[in-house]
XYZ file of C-alpha atoms in Angstrom:
359
model
C -7.964 3.539 31.559
C -11.105 2.656 30.507
C -11.625 2.519 26.350
C -13.794 5.523 26.522
C -11.714 7.355 27.927
C -8.335 6.308 25.610
C -10.499 6.489 22.394
C -11.455 10.276 22.702
C -8.579 11.999 22.125
C -8.395 10.139 18.551
C -12.119 11.213 18.434
C -11.661 14.421 19.072
C -8.661 14.937 17.023
C -10.491 13.581 14.079
C -13.553 15.967 14.823
C -11.072 19.063 14.964
C -8.945 18.372 11.915
C -10.769 20.179 10.189
C -10.353 23.459 12.452
C -6.816 22.843 13.550
C -3.313 22.073 11.467
C -1.631 19.508 13.486
C -1.148 15.506 13.063
C -2.674 14.337 15.752
C -5.423 12.421 13.959
C -2.941 11.695 10.587
C -3.694 8.697 9.057
C -1.181 6.149 9.258
C -1.819 4.916 6.138
C -1.624 8.239 4.179
C 1.774 7.244 3.110
C -0.493 4.977 0.177
C -0.210 8.722 -1.871
C 3.635 8.253 -2.321
C 3.094 4.775 -3.259
C 0.477 5.857 -5.816
C 2.455 8.643 -7.223
C 5.422 6.606 -6.887
C 3.979 4.052 -9.239
C 2.627 5.712 -11.548
C 5.698 7.862 -11.941
C 7.200 4.563 -12.836
C 4.724 3.561 -15.073
C 5.203 6.910 -16.803
C 8.617 5.680 -17.044
C 7.979 2.279 -18.750
C 5.695 4.571 -21.459
C 8.383 6.530 -22.149
C 6.582 9.461 -20.600
C 10.207 10.620 -19.232
C 9.226 14.555 -17.783
C 5.662 12.919 -16.609
C 7.917 10.325 -14.871
C 10.309 12.981 -13.136
C 7.781 15.583 -12.230
C 5.437 12.444 -10.641
C 8.445 11.128 -8.956
C 9.831 14.517 -7.416
C 6.164 14.833 -5.946
C 6.329 11.714 -4.330
C 9.919 12.674 -2.890
C 8.342 15.909 -1.573
C 5.100 14.276 -0.581
C 7.347 11.371 1.227
C 9.327 13.607 3.020
C 6.360 15.644 4.569
C 5.041 12.493 5.606
C 7.584 11.481 7.733
C 8.130 15.149 9.199
C 4.695 15.202 10.177
C 4.841 11.281 11.470
C 8.029 12.391 13.748
C 6.184 15.321 15.027
C 2.821 12.620 16.010
C 5.771 10.536 17.646
C 6.945 13.191 19.694
C 3.871 15.358 20.764
C 1.018 13.142 20.371
C 1.804 9.541 20.756
C -0.985 8.151 22.748
C -2.593 9.131 19.796
C 0.023 6.624 17.911
C -0.632 4.132 19.856
C -4.533 3.908 19.617
C -3.347 3.019 16.339
C -1.154 0.354 17.047
C -3.722 -1.323 18.850
C -6.938 -0.592 16.663
C -6.792 -3.298 13.722
C -9.052 -1.929 11.242
C -5.885 0.573 11.471
C -2.654 -0.758 12.342
C -1.949 -2.164 9.329
C -1.950 1.229 7.549
C 2.142 1.946 9.136
C 3.227 -0.696 6.354
C 2.187 1.950 3.923
C 5.125 3.137 4.957
C 7.156 0.237 3.782
C 5.704 0.000 0.551
C 6.016 3.861 0.153
C 9.746 3.637 0.642
C 9.801 1.066 -1.647
C 8.743 2.327 -4.137
C 10.700 5.354 -4.244
C 13.545 2.916 -3.799
C 12.215 1.252 -6.582
C 11.963 4.569 -9.192
C 15.614 5.160 -7.887
C 17.063 2.258 -9.399
C 15.777 3.069 -12.602
C 17.281 6.059 -12.666
C 20.715 5.037 -11.880
C 20.709 6.254 -7.993
C 21.732 2.548 -6.476
C 23.278 4.396 -3.192
C 20.058 5.542 -2.063
C 18.324 3.026 -2.780
C 19.958 0.789 -1.044
C 19.711 3.004 1.599
C 15.844 3.055 1.678
C 15.889 -1.133 1.527
C 17.773 -1.340 4.712
C 15.427 0.801 6.502
C 12.477 -0.861 5.156
C 14.020 -4.315 5.591
C 14.402 -3.389 9.427
C 10.873 -1.609 9.425
C 9.528 -4.417 7.814
C 11.296 -7.406 10.626
C 10.231 -4.914 13.184
C 6.366 -4.244 12.179
C 5.891 -7.329 11.200
C 5.750 -8.940 14.464
C 4.775 -5.793 16.623
C 1.053 -4.905 14.355
C -0.376 -8.655 14.110
C 0.439 -8.861 18.193
C -0.953 -5.471 19.118
C -3.542 -4.923 16.860
C -4.377 -8.632 16.967
C -2.940 -11.142 19.211
C -2.665 -8.718 22.246
C -5.972 -7.695 21.855
C -8.488 -8.491 24.592
C -11.436 -8.145 21.883
C -13.355 -11.386 20.807
C -14.443 -11.927 18.639
C -12.572 -9.826 16.301
C -12.571 -11.240 12.637
C -14.987 -8.188 11.931
C -12.183 -5.670 12.110
C -10.556 -7.221 9.189
C -10.312 -4.827 6.193
C -8.579 -4.473 2.749
C -5.737 -2.643 5.264
C -4.618 -5.925 5.713
C -3.324 -7.011 2.607
C -0.667 -3.874 2.547
C 1.099 -5.902 4.796
C 1.863 -8.006 1.455
C 2.540 -4.668 -0.271
C 5.073 -4.044 1.923
C 6.703 -7.548 2.000
C 6.558 -7.519 -2.238
C 7.679 -4.511 -2.292
C 11.403 -5.189 -0.869
C 11.513 -8.553 -3.282
C 11.321 -5.656 -6.034
C 14.071 -3.614 -4.836
C 16.173 -6.196 -3.666
C 15.455 -8.245 -7.153
C 16.004 -4.810 -9.311
C 19.776 -3.582 -7.161
C 21.088 -7.350 -7.388
C 22.840 -6.569 -11.296
C 24.698 -3.513 -9.522
C 25.965 -5.386 -6.648
C 27.893 -8.278 -7.521
C 29.451 -8.891 -4.310
C 25.914 -8.979 -2.611
C 24.238 -11.431 -5.528
C 23.250 -14.156 -3.366
C 22.067 -12.050 -0.584
C 19.756 -10.392 -2.234
C 18.762 -12.863 -4.474
C 17.964 -14.998 -1.093
C 15.995 -11.330 0.569
C 14.442 -11.308 -2.986
C 12.915 -14.877 -2.669
C 12.275 -14.881 1.050
C 10.272 -11.715 1.214
C 8.293 -12.647 -2.208
C 7.468 -16.138 -0.689
C 6.287 -14.734 2.499
C 4.270 -12.236 0.824
C 2.288 -15.188 -0.886
C 1.910 -16.873 1.994
C 0.472 -13.466 3.489
C -1.901 -13.026 0.530
C -3.537 -16.450 2.206
C -3.744 -15.316 5.281
C -4.979 -12.121 4.912
C -7.601 -13.241 2.224
C -9.008 -15.811 4.588
C -9.734 -13.374 6.949
C -11.409 -11.230 5.405
C -13.470 -13.709 3.638
C -14.392 -14.745 6.784
C -15.718 -11.658 8.066
C -17.658 -11.235 4.805
C -19.593 -13.927 5.032
C -19.639 -14.086 9.176
C -20.713 -10.284 9.958
C -23.031 -7.765 8.165
C -21.888 -6.059 4.912
C -23.051 -2.856 4.351
C -21.943 -0.448 1.765
C -20.011 1.716 4.394
C -17.440 -1.166 4.986
C -16.722 -1.727 1.369
C -13.983 1.447 1.326
C -11.715 2.467 -0.887
C -8.865 0.081 0.805
C -10.272 -3.185 -0.283
C -8.806 -2.386 -3.634
C -5.651 -3.636 -2.035
C -6.962 -6.872 -2.260
C -6.221 -6.371 -6.050
C -2.736 -4.219 -5.657
C -0.823 -6.912 -3.605
C -1.286 -9.731 -6.405
C -0.636 -7.048 -8.911
C 2.970 -6.122 -7.109
C 3.240 -9.737 -6.292
C 3.220 -10.394 -10.074
C 6.177 -7.382 -10.569
C 7.954 -8.826 -7.573
C 7.938 -12.412 -9.698
C 8.674 -10.471 -13.032
C 12.188 -8.887 -11.706
C 12.716 -12.283 -9.655
C 12.837 -14.480 -12.805
C 14.830 -11.707 -14.744
C 18.099 -12.195 -12.069
C 20.688 -14.054 -12.820
C 21.503 -17.107 -11.765
C 21.491 -17.896 -8.284
C 21.282 -21.062 -6.081
C 17.965 -19.388 -5.070
C 16.971 -18.324 -8.130
C 17.851 -21.514 -10.052
C 15.141 -23.344 -7.916
C 12.190 -21.103 -7.741
C 12.485 -19.610 -10.911
C 10.163 -21.815 -13.296
C 7.734 -21.475 -9.957
C 7.631 -17.883 -9.442
C 7.208 -17.599 -13.428
C 4.358 -19.480 -13.529
C 3.050 -18.130 -10.513
C 3.071 -14.472 -11.656
C 1.051 -15.666 -14.840
C -1.540 -17.237 -12.263
C -1.475 -14.308 -9.788
C -1.759 -11.195 -12.921
C -5.020 -13.563 -13.896
C -6.371 -12.988 -10.381
C -5.416 -9.470 -10.185
C -7.661 -9.021 -13.615
C -10.492 -11.073 -12.790
C -10.336 -8.941 -9.161
C -11.219 -5.609 -11.310
C -14.536 -6.558 -12.405
C -15.681 -7.064 -8.619
C -14.296 -4.070 -7.080
C -16.164 -1.850 -10.023
C -19.408 -3.885 -8.727
C -18.753 -3.052 -5.207
C -18.203 0.355 -5.905
C -21.148 0.582 -7.889
C -23.355 -0.548 -5.654
C -21.321 1.162 -2.496
C -22.077 5.029 -4.309
C -24.717 4.689 -6.842
C -27.091 2.351 -5.682
C -26.888 2.779 -1.976
C -26.074 6.880 -2.302
C -22.541 6.305 -0.456
C -21.399 10.389 -1.727
C -17.927 9.879 -3.291
C -15.879 12.727 -1.893
C -11.787 12.941 -1.252
C -10.620 10.533 2.233
C -7.324 9.673 2.285
C -7.887 6.384 1.544
C -8.752 6.860 -1.793
C -5.082 6.581 -2.362
C -5.650 2.864 -1.463
C -6.914 2.544 -4.782
C -4.999 4.561 -7.173
C -2.035 2.082 -5.939
C -3.739 -1.071 -7.085
C -4.150 0.116 -10.288
C -0.870 2.304 -10.778
C 0.746 -0.953 -9.881
C -1.628 -3.635 -11.869
C -0.382 -1.440 -15.273
C 2.872 -2.006 -13.825
C 2.726 -5.528 -13.412
C 1.311 -6.062 -17.071
C 4.005 -4.583 -18.948
C 6.528 -6.574 -16.452
C 5.288 -9.555 -16.526
C 4.483 -9.299 -20.220
C 8.302 -8.241 -21.141
C 9.541 -10.825 -18.504
C 7.997 -13.987 -19.770
C 7.499 -12.814 -23.520
C 3.328 -12.332 -23.319
C 2.579 -9.484 -25.698
C -0.944 -9.443 -25.266
C -0.597 -8.985 -21.239
C 2.236 -6.174 -21.830
C -0.777 -4.106 -23.762
C -2.979 -4.670 -21.306
C -0.673 -3.054 -19.003
C 0.759 0.034 -21.138
C -3.109 0.531 -21.690
C -4.361 0.482 -18.127
C -1.618 3.043 -17.339
C -4.426 5.831 -18.858
C -6.674 4.566 -16.171
C -4.127 4.529 -13.138
C -3.312 8.419 -14.076
C -6.829 9.348 -14.271
C -7.082 8.015 -11.033
C -4.155 9.855 -9.900
C -5.588 13.207 -10.978
C -8.676 13.126 -9.540
C -8.258 12.384 -5.881
C -4.879 14.121 -6.127
C -7.396 17.081 -7.101
C -9.782 16.016 -3.771
C -6.347 15.992 -1.713
C -5.621 19.367 -2.782
C -9.577 21.323 -2.518
C -9.961 19.251 0.761
C -6.720 20.887 2.204
C -7.604 24.233 1.270
C -11.148 24.080 2.580
C -9.150 22.870 5.985
C -7.190 25.688 6.292
C -9.749 28.036 5.119
C -11.539 26.785 7.781
C -8.574 26.985 10.327
C -7.378 30.119 8.865
C -11.093 31.381 9.966
C -11.267 30.261 13.261
C-alpha cells in the first residue's frame, strides 16, 4: 500500500473528528490527561488538601476508564489507524502515556492504602513497558524506511523516560508493604530508574540534533516539549523514593549516587522552566500562533504538577527545606494550569458534540 493511501484514513479521521463521535482519530498520548489530573491530586494530598485530592483522584480514574474503553474500541474497529500511529515516530511514543498514567494512579493508590490494586497496576505497567519498549523503537524508528528521520524527533519521545521512572516510583512505594518481595522491588526500582536516566540522555541527544540540524518553526515547539522537564522531575521523585527505601543490596550500592543525582536533576528541571516559558512566548506572542485547546496541552500540565511533587519529595528525603518550599509553592501553578486546560477540554468536547448533533 502506498504511503498516501495508508495515511489517508488517518487524515480523514482527524478532519471528521468534530462531526462524528468515534475513537478512530484518538490521540495516542491522550492518557497525559490522566497523568496530569493524577499528579495534581498527589500534590494536593501532599499539601494537605484531602478533599481536593480525592476529587481529582476519582476524576482521573474516570478519565482513565473512559480512555481504556475508547482505545479498546479503536483497536477492534479502527486497527489500521492504530497501526499507522505505531509507525509514526512523531506520535508512537505517545503510547507510553498509558504506562505513566497507570502508575500515577498506582502511586495515588499506594498513598491511600489500596496496595493490592496498586500492585496489579504495577504488574500491568511493567509488562506493557517491556513490550512497548522494544516494539515502538522498532516500528517507529529502526523499522522505518524513511531516512533521515531526525526531523521527527520531538518532546513526546521523553514520555518513554516518564514511563520508566513511573515504574520506579510505584515499586519503591510498595517496597515497605511487601516484606517478602523487598529485594525484587528494590531491583525493579533501581533498574527502571537507571534505564530512565540513560533513555533521557539518548532522547535529549536526538531532540537536540533535530533542533540544530533542521529548521525550527514556532509550530514545532508544541506543548509536549514540556515533557523534557517533566521527565527530569519524575526522575527526581523516583530517586527520592529510592533513597527512602530500606537497606537492600541494590539500594545500598546506589543510594548515595541516586541521592546526589536527584539534586542535580532537580536543578536541571528548574533551569529548563524559563527556557520552555520563553519558547511559549516566542510561539504564541511573537509569532502569533493562537493558544487554543489541544489534547497535547495535558503534556504541559503533567510536568508542572510533577515539578511540584518532585520538590516536595526531594526536600523531605534529602532534608532540603528550600527545595520543599519551592515545590509546595509551585503546586498552585500546576493547579491553575490543570483548571485552564480542563476547561478548554470541556468546551472543545461540547463544541464537537454540538456539531455532531447538528450534523
